[in-house]
Short mmCIF file of N, CA, C and O in Angstrom, two decimals:
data_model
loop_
_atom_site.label_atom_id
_atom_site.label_comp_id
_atom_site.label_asym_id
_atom_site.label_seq_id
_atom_site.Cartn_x
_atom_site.Cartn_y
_atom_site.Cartn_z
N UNK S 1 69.61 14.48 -22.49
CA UNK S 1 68.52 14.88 -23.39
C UNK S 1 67.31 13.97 -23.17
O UNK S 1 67.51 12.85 -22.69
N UNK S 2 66.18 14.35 -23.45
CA UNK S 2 64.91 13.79 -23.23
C UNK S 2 64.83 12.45 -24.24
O UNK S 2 65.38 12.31 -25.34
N UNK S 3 63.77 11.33 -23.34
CA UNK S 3 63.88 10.56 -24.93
C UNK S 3 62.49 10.50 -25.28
O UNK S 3 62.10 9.59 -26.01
N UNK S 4 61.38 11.70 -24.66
CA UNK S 4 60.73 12.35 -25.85
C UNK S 4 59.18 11.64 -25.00
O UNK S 4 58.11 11.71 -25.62
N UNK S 5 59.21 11.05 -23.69
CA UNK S 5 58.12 9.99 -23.27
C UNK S 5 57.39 11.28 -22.34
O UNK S 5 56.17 11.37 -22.42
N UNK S 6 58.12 12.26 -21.47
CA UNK S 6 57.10 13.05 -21.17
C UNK S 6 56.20 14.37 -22.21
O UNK S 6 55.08 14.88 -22.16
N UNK S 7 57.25 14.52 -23.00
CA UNK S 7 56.79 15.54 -24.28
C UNK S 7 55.38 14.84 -24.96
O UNK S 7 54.31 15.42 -24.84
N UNK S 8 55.49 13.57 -25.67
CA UNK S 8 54.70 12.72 -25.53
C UNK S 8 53.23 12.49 -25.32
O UNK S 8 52.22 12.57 -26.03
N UNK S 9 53.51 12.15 -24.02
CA UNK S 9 52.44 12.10 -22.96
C UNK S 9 51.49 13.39 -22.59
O UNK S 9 50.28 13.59 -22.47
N UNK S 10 52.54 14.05 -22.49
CA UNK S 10 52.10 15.71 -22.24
C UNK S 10 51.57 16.40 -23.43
O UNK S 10 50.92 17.38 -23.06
N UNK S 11 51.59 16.32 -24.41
CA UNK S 11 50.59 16.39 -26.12
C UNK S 11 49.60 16.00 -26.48
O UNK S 11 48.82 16.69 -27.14
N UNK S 12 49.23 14.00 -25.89
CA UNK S 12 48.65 13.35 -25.97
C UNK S 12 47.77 13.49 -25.42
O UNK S 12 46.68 13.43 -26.00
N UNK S 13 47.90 13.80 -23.71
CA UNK S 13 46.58 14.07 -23.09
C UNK S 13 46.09 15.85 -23.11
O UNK S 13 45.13 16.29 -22.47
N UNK S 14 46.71 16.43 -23.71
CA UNK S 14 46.22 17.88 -23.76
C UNK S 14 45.42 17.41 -25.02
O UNK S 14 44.55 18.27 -25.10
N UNK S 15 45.29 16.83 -25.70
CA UNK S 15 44.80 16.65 -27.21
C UNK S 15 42.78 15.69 -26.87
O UNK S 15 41.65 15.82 -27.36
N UNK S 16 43.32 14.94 -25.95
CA UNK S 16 42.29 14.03 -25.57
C UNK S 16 41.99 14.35 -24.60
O UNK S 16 41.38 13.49 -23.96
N UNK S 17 42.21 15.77 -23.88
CA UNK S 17 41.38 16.21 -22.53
C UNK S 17 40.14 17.23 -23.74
O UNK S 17 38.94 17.33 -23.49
N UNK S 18 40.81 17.86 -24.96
CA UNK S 18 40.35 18.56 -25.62
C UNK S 18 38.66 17.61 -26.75
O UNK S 18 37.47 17.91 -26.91
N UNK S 19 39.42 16.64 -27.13
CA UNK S 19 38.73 16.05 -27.59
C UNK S 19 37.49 15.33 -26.45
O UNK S 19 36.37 15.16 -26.92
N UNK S 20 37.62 15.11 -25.66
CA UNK S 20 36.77 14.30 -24.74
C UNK S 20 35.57 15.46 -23.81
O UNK S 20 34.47 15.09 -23.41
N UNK S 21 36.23 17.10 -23.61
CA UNK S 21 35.31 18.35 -23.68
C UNK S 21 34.68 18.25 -24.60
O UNK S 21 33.53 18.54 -24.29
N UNK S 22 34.80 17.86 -26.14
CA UNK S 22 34.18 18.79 -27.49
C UNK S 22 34.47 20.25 -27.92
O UNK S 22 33.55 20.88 -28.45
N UNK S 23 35.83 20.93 -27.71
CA UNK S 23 36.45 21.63 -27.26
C UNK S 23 36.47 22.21 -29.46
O UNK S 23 37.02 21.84 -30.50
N UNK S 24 35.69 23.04 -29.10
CA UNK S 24 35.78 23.79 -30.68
C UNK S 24 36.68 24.86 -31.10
O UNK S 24 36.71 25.31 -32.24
N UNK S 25 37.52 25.32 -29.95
CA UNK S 25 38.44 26.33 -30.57
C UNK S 25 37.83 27.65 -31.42
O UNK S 25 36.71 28.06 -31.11
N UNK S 26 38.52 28.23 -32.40
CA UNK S 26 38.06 29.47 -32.61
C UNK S 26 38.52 29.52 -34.16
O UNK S 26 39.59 29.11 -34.59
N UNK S 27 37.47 30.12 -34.92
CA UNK S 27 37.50 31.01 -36.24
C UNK S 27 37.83 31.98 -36.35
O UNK S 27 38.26 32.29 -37.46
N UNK S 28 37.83 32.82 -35.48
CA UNK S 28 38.15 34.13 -35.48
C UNK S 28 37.08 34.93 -35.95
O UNK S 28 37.40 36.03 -36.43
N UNK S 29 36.29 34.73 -35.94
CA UNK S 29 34.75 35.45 -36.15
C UNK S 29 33.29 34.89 -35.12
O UNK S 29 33.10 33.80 -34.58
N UNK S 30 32.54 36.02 -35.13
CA UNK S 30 31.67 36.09 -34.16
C UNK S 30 30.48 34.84 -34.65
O UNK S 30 30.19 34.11 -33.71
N UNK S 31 29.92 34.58 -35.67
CA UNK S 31 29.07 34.01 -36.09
C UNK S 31 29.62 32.70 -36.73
O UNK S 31 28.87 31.73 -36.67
N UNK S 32 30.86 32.54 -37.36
CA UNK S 32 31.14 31.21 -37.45
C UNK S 32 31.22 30.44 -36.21
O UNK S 32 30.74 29.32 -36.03
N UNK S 33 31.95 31.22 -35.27
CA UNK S 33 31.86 30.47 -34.13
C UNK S 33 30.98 29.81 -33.30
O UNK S 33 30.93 28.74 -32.71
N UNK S 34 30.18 30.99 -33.48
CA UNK S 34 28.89 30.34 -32.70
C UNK S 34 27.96 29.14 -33.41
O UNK S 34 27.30 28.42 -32.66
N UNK S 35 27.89 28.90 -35.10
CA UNK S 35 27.73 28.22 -35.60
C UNK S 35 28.42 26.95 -35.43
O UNK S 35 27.77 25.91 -35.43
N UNK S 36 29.88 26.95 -35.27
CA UNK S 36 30.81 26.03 -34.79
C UNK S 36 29.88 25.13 -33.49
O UNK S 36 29.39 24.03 -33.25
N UNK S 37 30.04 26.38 -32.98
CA UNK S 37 29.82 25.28 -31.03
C UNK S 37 28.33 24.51 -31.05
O UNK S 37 28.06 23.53 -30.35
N UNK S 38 27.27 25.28 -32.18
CA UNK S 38 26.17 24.72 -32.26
C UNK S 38 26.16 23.43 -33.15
O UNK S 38 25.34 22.58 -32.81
N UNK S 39 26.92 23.16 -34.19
CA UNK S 39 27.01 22.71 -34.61
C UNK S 39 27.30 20.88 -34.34
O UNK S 39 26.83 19.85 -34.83
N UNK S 40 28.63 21.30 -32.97
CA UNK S 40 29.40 20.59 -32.45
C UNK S 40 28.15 19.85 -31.19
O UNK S 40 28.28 18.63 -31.07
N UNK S 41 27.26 20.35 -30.50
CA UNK S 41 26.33 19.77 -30.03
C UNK S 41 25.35 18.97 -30.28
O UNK S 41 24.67 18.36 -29.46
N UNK S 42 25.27 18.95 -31.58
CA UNK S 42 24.50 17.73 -31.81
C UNK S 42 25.12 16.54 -32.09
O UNK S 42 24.48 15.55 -32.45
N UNK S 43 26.47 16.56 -31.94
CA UNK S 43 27.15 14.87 -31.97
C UNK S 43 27.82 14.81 -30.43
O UNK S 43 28.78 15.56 -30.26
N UNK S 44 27.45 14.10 -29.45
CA UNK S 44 27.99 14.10 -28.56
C UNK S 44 29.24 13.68 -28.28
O UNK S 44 29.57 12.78 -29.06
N UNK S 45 30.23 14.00 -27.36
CA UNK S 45 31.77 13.37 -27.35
C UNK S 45 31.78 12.24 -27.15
O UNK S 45 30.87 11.77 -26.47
N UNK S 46 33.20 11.09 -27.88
CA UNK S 46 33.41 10.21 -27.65
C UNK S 46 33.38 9.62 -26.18
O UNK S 46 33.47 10.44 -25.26
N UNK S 47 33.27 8.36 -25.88
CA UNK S 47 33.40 7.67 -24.94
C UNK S 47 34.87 7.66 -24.45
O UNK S 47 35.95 7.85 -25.01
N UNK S 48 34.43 7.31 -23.01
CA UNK S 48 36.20 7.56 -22.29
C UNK S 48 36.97 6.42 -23.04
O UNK S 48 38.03 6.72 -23.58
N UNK S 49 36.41 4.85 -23.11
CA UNK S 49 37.46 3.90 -24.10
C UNK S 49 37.71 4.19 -25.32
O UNK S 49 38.37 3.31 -25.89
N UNK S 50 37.28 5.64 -26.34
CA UNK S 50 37.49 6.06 -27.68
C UNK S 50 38.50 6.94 -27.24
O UNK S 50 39.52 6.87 -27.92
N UNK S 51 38.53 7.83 -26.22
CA UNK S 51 39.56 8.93 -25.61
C UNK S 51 40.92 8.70 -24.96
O UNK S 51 41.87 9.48 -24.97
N UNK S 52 40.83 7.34 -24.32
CA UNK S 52 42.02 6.51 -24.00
C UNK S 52 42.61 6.24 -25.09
O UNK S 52 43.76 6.66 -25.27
N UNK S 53 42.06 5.58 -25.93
CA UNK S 53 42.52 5.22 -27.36
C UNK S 53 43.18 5.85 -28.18
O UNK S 53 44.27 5.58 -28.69
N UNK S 54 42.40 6.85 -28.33
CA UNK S 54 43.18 8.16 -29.40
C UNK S 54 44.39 8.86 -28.54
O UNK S 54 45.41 9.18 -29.15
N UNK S 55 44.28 9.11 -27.08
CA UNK S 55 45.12 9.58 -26.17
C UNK S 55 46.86 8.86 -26.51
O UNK S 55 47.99 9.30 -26.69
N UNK S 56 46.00 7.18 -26.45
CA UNK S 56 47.75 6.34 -26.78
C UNK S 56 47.82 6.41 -27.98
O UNK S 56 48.95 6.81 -28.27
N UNK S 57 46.99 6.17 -29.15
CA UNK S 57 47.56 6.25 -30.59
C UNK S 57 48.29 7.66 -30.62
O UNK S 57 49.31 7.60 -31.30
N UNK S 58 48.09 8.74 -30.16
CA UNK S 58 48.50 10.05 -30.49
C UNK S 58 49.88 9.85 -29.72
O UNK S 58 50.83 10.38 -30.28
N UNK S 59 50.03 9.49 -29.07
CA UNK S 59 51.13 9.45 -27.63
C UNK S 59 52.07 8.64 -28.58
O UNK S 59 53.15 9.21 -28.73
N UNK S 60 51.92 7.20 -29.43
CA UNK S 60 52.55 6.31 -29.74
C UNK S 60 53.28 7.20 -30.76
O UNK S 60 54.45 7.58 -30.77
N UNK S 61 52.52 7.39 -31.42
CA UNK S 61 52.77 8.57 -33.14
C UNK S 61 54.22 9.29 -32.56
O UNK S 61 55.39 9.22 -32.94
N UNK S 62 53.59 9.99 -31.50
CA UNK S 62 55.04 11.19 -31.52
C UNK S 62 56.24 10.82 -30.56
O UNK S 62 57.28 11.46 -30.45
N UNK S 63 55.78 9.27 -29.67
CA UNK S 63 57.22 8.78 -29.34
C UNK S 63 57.96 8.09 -30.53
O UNK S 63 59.17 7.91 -30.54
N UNK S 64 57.18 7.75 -31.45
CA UNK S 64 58.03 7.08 -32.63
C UNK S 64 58.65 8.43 -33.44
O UNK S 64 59.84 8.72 -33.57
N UNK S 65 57.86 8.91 -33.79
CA UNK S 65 58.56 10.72 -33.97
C UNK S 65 60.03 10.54 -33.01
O UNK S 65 61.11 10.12 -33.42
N UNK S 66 59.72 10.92 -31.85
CA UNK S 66 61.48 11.10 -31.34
C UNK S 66 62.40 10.09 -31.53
O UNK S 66 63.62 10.15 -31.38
N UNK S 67 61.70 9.12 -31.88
CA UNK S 67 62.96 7.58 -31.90
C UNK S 67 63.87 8.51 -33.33
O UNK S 67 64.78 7.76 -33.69
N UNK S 68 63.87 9.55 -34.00
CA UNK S 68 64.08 9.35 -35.25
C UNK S 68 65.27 10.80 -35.12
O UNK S 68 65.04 11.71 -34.32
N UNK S 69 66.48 10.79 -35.99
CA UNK S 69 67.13 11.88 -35.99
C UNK S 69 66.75 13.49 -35.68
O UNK S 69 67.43 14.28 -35.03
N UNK S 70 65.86 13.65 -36.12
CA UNK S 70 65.22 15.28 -35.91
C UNK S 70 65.19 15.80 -34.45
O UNK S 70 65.68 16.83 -33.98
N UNK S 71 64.35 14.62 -33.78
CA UNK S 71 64.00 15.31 -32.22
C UNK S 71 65.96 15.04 -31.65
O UNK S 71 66.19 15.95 -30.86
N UNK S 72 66.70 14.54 -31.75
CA UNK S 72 68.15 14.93 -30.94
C UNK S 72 68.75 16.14 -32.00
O UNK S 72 69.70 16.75 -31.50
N UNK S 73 68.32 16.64 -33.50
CA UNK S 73 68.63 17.58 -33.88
C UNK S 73 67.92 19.22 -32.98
O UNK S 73 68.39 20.35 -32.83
N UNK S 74 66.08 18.31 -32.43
CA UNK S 74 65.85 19.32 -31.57
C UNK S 74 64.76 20.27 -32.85
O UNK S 74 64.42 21.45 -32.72
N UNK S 75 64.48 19.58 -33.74
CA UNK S 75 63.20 20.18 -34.97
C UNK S 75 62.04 20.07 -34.38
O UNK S 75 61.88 18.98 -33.82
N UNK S 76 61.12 20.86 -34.30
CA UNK S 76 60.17 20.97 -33.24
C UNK S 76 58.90 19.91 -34.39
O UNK S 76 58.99 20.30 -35.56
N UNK S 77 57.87 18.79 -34.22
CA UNK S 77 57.43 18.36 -34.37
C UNK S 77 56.02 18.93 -34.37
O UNK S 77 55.47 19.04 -33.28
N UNK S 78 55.14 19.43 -35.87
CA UNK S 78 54.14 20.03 -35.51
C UNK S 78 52.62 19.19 -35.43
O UNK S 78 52.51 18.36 -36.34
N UNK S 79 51.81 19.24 -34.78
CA UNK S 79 50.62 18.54 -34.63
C UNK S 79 49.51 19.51 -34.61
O UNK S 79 49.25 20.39 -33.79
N UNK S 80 48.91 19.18 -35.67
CA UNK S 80 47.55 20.53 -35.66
C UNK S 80 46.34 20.51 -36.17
O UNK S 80 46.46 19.65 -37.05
N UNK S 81 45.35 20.86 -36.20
CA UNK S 81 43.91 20.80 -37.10
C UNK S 81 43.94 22.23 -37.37
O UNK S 81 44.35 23.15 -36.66
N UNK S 82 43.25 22.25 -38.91
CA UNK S 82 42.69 24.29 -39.44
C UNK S 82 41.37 23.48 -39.59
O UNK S 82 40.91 23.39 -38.45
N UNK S 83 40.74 22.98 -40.28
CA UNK S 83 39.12 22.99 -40.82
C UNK S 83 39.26 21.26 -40.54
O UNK S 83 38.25 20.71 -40.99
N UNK S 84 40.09 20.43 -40.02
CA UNK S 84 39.98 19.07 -39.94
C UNK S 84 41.76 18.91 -39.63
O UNK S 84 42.63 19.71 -39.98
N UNK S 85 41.93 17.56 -38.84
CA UNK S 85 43.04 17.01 -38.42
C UNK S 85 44.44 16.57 -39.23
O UNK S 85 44.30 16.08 -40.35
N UNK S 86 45.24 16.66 -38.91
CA UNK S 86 46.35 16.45 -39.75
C UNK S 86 46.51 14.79 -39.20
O UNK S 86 46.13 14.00 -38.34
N UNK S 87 47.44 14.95 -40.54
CA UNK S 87 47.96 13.17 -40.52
C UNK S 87 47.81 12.42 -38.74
O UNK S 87 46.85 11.71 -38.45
N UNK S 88 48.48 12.61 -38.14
CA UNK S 88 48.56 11.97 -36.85
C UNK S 88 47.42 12.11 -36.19
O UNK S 88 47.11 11.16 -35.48
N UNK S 89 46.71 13.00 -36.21
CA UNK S 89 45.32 13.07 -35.54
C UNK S 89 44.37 12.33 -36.07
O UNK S 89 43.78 11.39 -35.54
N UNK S 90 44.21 12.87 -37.35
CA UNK S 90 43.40 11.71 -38.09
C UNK S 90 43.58 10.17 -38.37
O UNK S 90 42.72 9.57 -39.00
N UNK S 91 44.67 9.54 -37.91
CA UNK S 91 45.48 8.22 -37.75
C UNK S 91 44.41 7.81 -36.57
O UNK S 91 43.53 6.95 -36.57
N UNK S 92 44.89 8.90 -35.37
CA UNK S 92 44.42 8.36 -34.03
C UNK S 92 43.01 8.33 -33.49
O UNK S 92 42.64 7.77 -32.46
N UNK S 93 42.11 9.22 -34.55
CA UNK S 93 40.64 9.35 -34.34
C UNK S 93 40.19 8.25 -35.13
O UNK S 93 39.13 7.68 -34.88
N UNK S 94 41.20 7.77 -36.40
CA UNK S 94 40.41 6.33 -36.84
C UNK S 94 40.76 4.86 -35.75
O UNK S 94 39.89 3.99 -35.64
N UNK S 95 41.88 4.76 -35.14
CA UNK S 95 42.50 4.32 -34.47
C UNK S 95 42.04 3.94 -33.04
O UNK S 95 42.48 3.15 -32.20
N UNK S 96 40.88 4.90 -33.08
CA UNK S 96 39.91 4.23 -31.55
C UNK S 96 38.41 4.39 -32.01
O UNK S 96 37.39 4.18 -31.36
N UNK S 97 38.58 4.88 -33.50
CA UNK S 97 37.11 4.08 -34.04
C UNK S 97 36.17 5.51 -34.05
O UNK S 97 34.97 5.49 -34.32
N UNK S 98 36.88 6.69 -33.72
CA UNK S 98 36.24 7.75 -33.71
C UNK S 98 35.77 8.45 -34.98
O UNK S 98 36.70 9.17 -35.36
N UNK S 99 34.55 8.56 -35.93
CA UNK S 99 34.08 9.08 -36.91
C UNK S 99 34.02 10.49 -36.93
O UNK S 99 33.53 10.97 -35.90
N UNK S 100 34.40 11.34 -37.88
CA UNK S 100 34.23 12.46 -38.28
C UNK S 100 32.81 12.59 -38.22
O UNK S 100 32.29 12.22 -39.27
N UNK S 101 32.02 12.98 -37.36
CA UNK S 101 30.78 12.66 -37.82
C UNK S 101 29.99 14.84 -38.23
O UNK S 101 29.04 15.39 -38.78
N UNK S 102 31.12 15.16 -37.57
CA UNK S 102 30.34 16.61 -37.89
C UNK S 102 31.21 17.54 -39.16
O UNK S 102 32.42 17.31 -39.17
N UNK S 103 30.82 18.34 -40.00
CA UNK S 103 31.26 18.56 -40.90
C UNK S 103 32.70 19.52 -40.01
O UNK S 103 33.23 20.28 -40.82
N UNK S 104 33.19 19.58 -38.98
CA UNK S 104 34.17 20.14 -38.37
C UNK S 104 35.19 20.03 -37.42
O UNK S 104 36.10 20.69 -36.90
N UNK S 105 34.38 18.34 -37.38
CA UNK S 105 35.11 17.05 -36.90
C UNK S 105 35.55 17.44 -35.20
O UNK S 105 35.54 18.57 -34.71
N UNK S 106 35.89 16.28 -34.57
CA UNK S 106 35.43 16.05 -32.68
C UNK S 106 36.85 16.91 -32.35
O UNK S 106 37.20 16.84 -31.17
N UNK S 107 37.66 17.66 -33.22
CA UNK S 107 38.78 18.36 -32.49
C UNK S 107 39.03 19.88 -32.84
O UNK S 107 38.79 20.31 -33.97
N UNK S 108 39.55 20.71 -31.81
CA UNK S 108 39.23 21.99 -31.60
C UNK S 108 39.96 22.41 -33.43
O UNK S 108 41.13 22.09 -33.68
N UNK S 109 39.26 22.97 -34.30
CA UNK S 109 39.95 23.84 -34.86
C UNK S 109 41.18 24.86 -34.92
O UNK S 109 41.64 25.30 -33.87
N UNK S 110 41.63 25.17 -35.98
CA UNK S 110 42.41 26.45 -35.81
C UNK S 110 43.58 26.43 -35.01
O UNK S 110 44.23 27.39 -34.62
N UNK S 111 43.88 24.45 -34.67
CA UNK S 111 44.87 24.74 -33.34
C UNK S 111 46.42 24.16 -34.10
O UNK S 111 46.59 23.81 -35.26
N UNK S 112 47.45 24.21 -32.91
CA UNK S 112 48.50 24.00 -33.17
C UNK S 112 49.34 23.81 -32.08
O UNK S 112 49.42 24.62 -31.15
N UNK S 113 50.05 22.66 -32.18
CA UNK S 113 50.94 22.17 -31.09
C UNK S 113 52.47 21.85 -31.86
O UNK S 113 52.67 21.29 -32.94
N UNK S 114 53.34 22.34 -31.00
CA UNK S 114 54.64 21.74 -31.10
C UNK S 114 55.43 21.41 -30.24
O UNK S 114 55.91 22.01 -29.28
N UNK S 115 55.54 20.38 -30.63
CA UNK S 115 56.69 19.05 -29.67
C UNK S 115 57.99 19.33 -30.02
O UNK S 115 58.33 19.23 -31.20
N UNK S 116 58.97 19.76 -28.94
CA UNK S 116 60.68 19.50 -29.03
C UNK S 116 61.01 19.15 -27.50
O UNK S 116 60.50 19.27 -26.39
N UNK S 117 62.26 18.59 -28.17
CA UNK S 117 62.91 18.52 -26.64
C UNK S 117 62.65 18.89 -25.43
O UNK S 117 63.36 19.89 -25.55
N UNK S 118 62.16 19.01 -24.10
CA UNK S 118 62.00 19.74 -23.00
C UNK S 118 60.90 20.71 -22.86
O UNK S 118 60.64 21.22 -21.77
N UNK S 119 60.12 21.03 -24.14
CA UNK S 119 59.15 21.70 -24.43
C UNK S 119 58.14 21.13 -25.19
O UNK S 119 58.42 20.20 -25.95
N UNK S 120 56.69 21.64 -25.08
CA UNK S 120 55.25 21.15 -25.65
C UNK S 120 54.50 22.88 -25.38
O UNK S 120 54.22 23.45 -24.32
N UNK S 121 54.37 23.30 -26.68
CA UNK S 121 53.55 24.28 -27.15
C UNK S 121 52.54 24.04 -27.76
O UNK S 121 52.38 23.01 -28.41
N UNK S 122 51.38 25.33 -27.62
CA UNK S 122 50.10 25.12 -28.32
C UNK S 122 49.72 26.39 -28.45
O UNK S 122 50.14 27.17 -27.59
N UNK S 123 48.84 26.92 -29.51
CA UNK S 123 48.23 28.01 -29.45
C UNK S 123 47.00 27.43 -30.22
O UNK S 123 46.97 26.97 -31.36
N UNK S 124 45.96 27.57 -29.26
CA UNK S 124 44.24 26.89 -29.28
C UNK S 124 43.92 28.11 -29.70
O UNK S 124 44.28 29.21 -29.30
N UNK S 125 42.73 27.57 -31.11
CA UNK S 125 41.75 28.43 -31.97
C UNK S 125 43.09 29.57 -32.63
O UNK S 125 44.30 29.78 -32.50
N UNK S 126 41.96 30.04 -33.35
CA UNK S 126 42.35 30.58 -34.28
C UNK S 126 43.11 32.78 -33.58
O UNK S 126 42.52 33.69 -33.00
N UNK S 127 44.41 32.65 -34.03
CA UNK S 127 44.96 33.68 -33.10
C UNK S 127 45.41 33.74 -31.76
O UNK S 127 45.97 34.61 -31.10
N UNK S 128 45.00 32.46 -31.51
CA UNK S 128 45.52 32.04 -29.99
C UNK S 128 46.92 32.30 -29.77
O UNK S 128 47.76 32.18 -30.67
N UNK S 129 47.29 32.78 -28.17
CA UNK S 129 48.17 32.79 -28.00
C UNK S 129 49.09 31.28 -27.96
O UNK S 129 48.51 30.20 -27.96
N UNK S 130 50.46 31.39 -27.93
CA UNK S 130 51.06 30.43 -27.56
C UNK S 130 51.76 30.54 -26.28
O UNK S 130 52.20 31.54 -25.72
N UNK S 131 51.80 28.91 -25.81
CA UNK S 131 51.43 28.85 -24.54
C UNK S 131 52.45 27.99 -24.23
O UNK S 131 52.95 27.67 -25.31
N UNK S 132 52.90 27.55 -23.51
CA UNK S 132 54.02 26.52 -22.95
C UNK S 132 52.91 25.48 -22.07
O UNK S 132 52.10 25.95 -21.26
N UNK S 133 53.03 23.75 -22.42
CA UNK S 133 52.43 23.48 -21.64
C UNK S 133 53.46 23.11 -19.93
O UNK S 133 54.51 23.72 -19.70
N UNK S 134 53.11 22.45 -19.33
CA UNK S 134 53.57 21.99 -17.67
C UNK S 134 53.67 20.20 -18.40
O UNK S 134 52.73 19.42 -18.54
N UNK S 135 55.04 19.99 -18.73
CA UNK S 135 55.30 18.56 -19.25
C UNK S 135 54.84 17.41 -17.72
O UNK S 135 55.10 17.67 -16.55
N UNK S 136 54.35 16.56 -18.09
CA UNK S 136 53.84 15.76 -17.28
C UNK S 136 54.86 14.36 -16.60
O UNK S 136 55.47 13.48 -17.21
N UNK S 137 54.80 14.49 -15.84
CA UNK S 137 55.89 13.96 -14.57
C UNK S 137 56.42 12.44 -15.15
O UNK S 137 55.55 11.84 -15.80
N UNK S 138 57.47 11.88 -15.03
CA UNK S 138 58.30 11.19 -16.04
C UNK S 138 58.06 9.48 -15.30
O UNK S 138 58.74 9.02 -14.38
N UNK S 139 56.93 8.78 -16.01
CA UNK S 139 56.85 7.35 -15.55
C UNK S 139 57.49 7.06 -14.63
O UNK S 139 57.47 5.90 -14.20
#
C-alpha cells in the first residue's frame, strides 16, 4: 500500500501549478465568469518562493493526513475551494504569506480534489468533469 508521498506531491503541485497561473476556474455562468477572470487581473500571482511554499505546506497537510487510520482504511481525503479555500488551503496560502487579496481569492473556484490510496482526482470549476490525475514519480 502507498504511504501517501506520491498522492501528496501529486495534489500539491497540481494545486500550486494552479495557483501560480491565477487559474479562476468556473461559475457556471457566462458573466460571473468573465467578471471572475477580470477581477482576478488586477492582483497579480504570487511569487515562485510564495508557490514553493504553499506547494510544501499543502504537500505536508495531506502526508500528515495519510500518517492517520483513514488513508489505510482507503477514505478518500477531500481538498477544495466553492467561493474561497477550505481549511488546508487556507493554512497553506497563510503559510507562505499569501493574502486573500481579491474578493475570490488566488485559487481556482468551484474546484475539488480527492486524495486516496493510488489515486488523486479533481474536477476544476464549477461542473467540471472529474479527472484522474498521472501520480508523480516516487522520490
Amino acid at each position: 500500500m502507498s504511504d501517501g508521498t506520491r498522492e501528496a506531491r501529486t495534489a500539491a503541485r497540481w494545486w500550486a501549478d494552479k495557483l501560480a497561473q491565477g487559474a479562476a476556474g468556473s461559475m457556471g455562468e457566462v458573466r460571473p465568469d468573465a467578471l471572475l477572470r477580470s477581477t482576478r487581473k488586477l492582483f497579480p500571482p504570487p511569487g515562485p518562493e510564495q508557490v514553493e511554499a504553499f506547494r510544501a505546506a499543502v504537500e505536508g497537510a495531506i502526508l500528515g493526513w495519510c500518517l492517520g487510520e483513514k488513508w489505510a482504511a482507503a477514505v478518500a481525503l477531500h481538498v477544495a475551494t466553492d467561493y474561497g479555500p477550505d481549511l488546508i488551503l487556507a493554512a497553506a496560502l497563510a503559510n507562505a504569506g499569501i493574502a486573500d487579496r481579491s474578493p475570490v481569492g488566488p485559487l481556482p473556484i468551484k474546484t475539488r480534489m480527492w486524495v486516496r490510496p493510488g489515486q488523486v482526482q479533481v474536477s476544476y470549476g464549477y461542473g467540471g468533469a472529474i479527472t484522474a490525475l498521472e501520480l508523480e514519480a516516487a522520490p
